[in-house]
Short mmCIF file of C-alpha atoms in Angstrom, two decimals:
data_model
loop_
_atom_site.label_atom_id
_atom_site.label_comp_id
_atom_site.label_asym_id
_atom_site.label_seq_id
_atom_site.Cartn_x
_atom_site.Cartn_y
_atom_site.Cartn_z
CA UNK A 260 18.44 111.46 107.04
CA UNK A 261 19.60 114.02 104.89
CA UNK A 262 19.25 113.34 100.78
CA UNK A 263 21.47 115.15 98.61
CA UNK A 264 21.34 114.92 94.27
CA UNK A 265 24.10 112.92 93.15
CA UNK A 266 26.39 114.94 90.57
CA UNK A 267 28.75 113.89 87.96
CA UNK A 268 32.11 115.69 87.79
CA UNK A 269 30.85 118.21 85.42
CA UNK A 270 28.15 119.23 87.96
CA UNK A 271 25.49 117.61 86.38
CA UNK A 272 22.75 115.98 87.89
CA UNK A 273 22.41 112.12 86.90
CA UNK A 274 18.82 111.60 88.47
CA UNK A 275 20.03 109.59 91.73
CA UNK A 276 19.54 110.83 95.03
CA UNK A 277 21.61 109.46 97.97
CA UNK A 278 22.13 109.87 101.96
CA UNK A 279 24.90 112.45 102.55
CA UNK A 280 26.76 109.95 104.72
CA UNK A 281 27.14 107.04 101.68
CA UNK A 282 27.82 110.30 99.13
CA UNK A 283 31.09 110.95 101.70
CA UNK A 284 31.69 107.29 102.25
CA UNK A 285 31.62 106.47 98.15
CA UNK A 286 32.83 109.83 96.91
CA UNK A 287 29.85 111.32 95.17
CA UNK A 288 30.12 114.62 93.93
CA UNK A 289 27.48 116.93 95.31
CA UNK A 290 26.78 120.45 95.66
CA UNK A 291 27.70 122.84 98.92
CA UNK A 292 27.01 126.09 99.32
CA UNK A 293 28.40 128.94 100.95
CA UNK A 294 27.31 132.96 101.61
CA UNK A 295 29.70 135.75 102.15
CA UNK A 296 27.44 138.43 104.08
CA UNK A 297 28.94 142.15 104.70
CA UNK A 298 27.74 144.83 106.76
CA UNK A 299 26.93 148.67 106.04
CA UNK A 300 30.61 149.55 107.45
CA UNK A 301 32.23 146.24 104.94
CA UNK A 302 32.29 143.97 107.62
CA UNK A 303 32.05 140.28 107.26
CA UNK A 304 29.56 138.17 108.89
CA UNK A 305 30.82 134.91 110.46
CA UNK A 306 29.26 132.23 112.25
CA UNK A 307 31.17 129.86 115.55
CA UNK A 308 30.62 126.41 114.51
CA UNK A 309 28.61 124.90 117.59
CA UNK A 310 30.96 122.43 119.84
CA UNK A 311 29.11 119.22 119.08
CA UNK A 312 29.67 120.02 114.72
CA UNK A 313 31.58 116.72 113.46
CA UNK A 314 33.20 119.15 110.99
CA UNK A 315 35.11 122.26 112.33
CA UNK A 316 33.20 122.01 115.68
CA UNK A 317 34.07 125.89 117.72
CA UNK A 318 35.53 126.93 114.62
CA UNK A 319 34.62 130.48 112.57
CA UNK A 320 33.53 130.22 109.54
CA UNK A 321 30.92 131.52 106.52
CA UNK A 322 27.77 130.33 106.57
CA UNK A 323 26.62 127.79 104.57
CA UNK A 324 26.23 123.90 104.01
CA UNK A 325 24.72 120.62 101.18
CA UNK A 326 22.55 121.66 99.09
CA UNK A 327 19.67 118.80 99.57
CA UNK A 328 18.14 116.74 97.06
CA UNK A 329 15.40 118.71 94.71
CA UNK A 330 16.53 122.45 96.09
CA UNK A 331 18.63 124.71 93.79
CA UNK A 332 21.59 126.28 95.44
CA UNK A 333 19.84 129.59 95.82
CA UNK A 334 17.38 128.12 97.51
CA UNK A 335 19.69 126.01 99.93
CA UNK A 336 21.67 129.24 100.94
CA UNK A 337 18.46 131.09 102.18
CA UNK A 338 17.63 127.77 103.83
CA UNK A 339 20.78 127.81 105.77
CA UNK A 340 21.05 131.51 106.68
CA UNK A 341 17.51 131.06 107.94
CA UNK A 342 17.48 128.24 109.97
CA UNK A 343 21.22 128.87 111.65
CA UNK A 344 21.09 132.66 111.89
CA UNK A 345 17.34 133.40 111.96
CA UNK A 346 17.03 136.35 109.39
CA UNK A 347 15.65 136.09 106.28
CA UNK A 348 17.71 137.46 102.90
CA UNK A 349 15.72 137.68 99.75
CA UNK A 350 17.13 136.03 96.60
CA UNK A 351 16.99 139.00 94.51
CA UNK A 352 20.08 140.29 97.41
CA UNK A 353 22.01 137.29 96.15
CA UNK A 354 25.49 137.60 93.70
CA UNK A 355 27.04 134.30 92.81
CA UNK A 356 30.69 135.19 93.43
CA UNK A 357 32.37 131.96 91.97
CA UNK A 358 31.82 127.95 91.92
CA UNK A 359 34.81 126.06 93.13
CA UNK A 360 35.13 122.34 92.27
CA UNK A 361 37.10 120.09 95.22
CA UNK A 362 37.51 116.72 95.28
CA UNK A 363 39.26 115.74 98.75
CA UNK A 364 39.88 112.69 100.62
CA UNK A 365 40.35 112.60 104.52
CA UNK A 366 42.54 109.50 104.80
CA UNK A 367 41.75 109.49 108.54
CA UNK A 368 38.62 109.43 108.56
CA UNK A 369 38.04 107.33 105.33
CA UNK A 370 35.95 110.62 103.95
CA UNK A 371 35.78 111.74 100.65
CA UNK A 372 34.65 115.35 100.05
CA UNK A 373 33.76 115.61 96.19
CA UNK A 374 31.60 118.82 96.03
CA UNK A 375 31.09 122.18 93.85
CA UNK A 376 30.71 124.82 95.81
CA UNK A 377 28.53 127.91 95.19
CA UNK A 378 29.84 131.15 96.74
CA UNK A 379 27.16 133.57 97.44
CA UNK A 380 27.65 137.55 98.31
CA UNK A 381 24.75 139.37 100.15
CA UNK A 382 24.40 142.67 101.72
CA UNK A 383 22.53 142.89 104.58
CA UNK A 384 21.57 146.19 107.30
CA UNK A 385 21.06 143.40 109.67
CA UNK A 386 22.97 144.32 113.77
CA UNK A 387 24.97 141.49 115.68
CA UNK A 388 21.56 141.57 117.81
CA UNK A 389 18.95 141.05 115.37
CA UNK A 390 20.57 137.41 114.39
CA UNK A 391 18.96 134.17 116.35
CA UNK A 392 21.38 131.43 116.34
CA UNK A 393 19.86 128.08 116.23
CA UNK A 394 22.36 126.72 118.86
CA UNK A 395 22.56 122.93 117.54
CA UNK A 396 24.88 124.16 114.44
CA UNK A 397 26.24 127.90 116.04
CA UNK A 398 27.30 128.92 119.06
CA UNK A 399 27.55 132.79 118.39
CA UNK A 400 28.02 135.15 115.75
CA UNK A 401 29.72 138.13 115.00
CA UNK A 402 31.06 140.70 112.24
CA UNK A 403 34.91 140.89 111.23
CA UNK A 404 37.29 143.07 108.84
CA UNK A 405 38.84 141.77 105.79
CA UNK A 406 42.03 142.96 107.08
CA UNK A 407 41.41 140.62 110.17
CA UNK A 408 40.93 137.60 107.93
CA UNK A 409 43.91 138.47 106.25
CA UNK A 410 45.97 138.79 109.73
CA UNK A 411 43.70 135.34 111.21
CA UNK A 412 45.01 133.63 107.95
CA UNK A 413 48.54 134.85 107.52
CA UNK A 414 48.73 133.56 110.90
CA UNK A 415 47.25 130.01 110.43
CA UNK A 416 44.68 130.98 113.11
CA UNK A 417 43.18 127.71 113.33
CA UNK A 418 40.28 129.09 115.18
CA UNK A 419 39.05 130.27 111.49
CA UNK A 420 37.81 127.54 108.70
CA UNK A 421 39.25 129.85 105.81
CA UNK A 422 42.73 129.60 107.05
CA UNK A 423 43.55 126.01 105.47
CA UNK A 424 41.53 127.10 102.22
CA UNK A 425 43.28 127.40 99.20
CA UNK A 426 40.92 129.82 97.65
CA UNK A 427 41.39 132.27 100.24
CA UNK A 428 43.17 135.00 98.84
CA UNK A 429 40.82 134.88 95.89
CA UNK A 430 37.92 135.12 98.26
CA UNK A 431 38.99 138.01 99.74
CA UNK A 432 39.92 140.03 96.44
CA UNK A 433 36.60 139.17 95.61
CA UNK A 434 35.32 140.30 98.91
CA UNK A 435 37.94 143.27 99.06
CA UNK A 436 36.01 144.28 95.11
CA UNK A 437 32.52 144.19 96.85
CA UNK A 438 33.79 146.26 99.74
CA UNK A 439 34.70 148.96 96.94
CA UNK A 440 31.69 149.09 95.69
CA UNK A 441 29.66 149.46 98.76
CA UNK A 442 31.97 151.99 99.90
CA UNK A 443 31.58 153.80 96.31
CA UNK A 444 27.83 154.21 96.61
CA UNK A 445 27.84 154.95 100.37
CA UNK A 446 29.67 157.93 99.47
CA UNK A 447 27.76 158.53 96.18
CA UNK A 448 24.34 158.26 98.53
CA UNK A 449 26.42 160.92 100.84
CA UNK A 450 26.81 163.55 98.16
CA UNK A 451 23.54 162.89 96.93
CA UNK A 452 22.22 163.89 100.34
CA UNK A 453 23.59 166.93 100.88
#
């Protein structure tokens, strides 16, 4: 069973804790979380949703997931990178990028999906090899250009969760601004070195 803290629509907490399948099947609003992770080179991190996911099963996407019941969101996002991806990413590496409010309803599947999400943005020197996917929630990983979200999403590429977002293109100008400034003090570090 997983607990998650009950929210009110302002993100609040209102002291009641409640098993994520009733906060979907009566529409409580609840926290997610989700982590943007780029590369030395500005590459994006994404995860293959393993087959046997009820949500988005084979499907690309960030990592992330709830945020359960007594953990802060920082907290849950380590949580999740460590237990589907095996590395560890200190807090301090952590940006909040933005918080997104949705309040969906999958008519169905009788689902409601009332959530604030907290975007996360982490650097990491971490290789395609060093990752250890916990197989019951991924199936593989791998590293991707912004240009080829861009191209996966102006093409509907279902095989990619962020192409029915409608925050995308704000994602990735957010994304596309951290790139900048990586690639700003890689070549600042360069000249520096020389």
């Amino acid at each position: 069973m997983e607990l998650l803290d009950v929210l009110d629509e302002n993100e609040n907490y209102i002291g009641m804790v409640e098993d994520r399948k009733k906060v979907h099947e009566q529409g409580l609003w609840h926290m997610h979380v989700g982590a943007w992770i780029m590369n030395e080179k500005g590459e994006i991190l994404l995860e293959q949703r393993a087959s046997n996911k009820k949500v988005d099963p084979n499907k690309w996407a960030r990592i992330g997931g709830h945020v359960n019941a007594g953990e802060t969101p920082l907290q849950a996002i380590q949580r999740e990178i460590l237990e589907e991806i095996g590395v560890e990413i200190p807090i301090e590496n952590f940006e909040v990028l933005e918080i997104d409010k949705a309040d969906q309803y999958d008519s169905k599947k009788n689902r409601y999906n009332r959530y604030f999400s907290h975007s996360y943005f982490a650097f990491v020197k971490y290789k395609i090899e060093e990752y250890k996917v916990q197989k019951e929630e991924v199936n593989a990983v791998k590293y991707i250009t912004i240009e080829d979200m861009i191209k996966a999403n102006k093409e509907k590429n279902m095989d990619y969760v962020f192409s029915k977002w409608d925050t995308f293109d704000r994602h990735i100008d957010l994304l596309k601004r951290k790139r900048n400034e990586l690639l700003k003090l890689n070549r600042r570090i360069d000249e520096e070195e020389r």
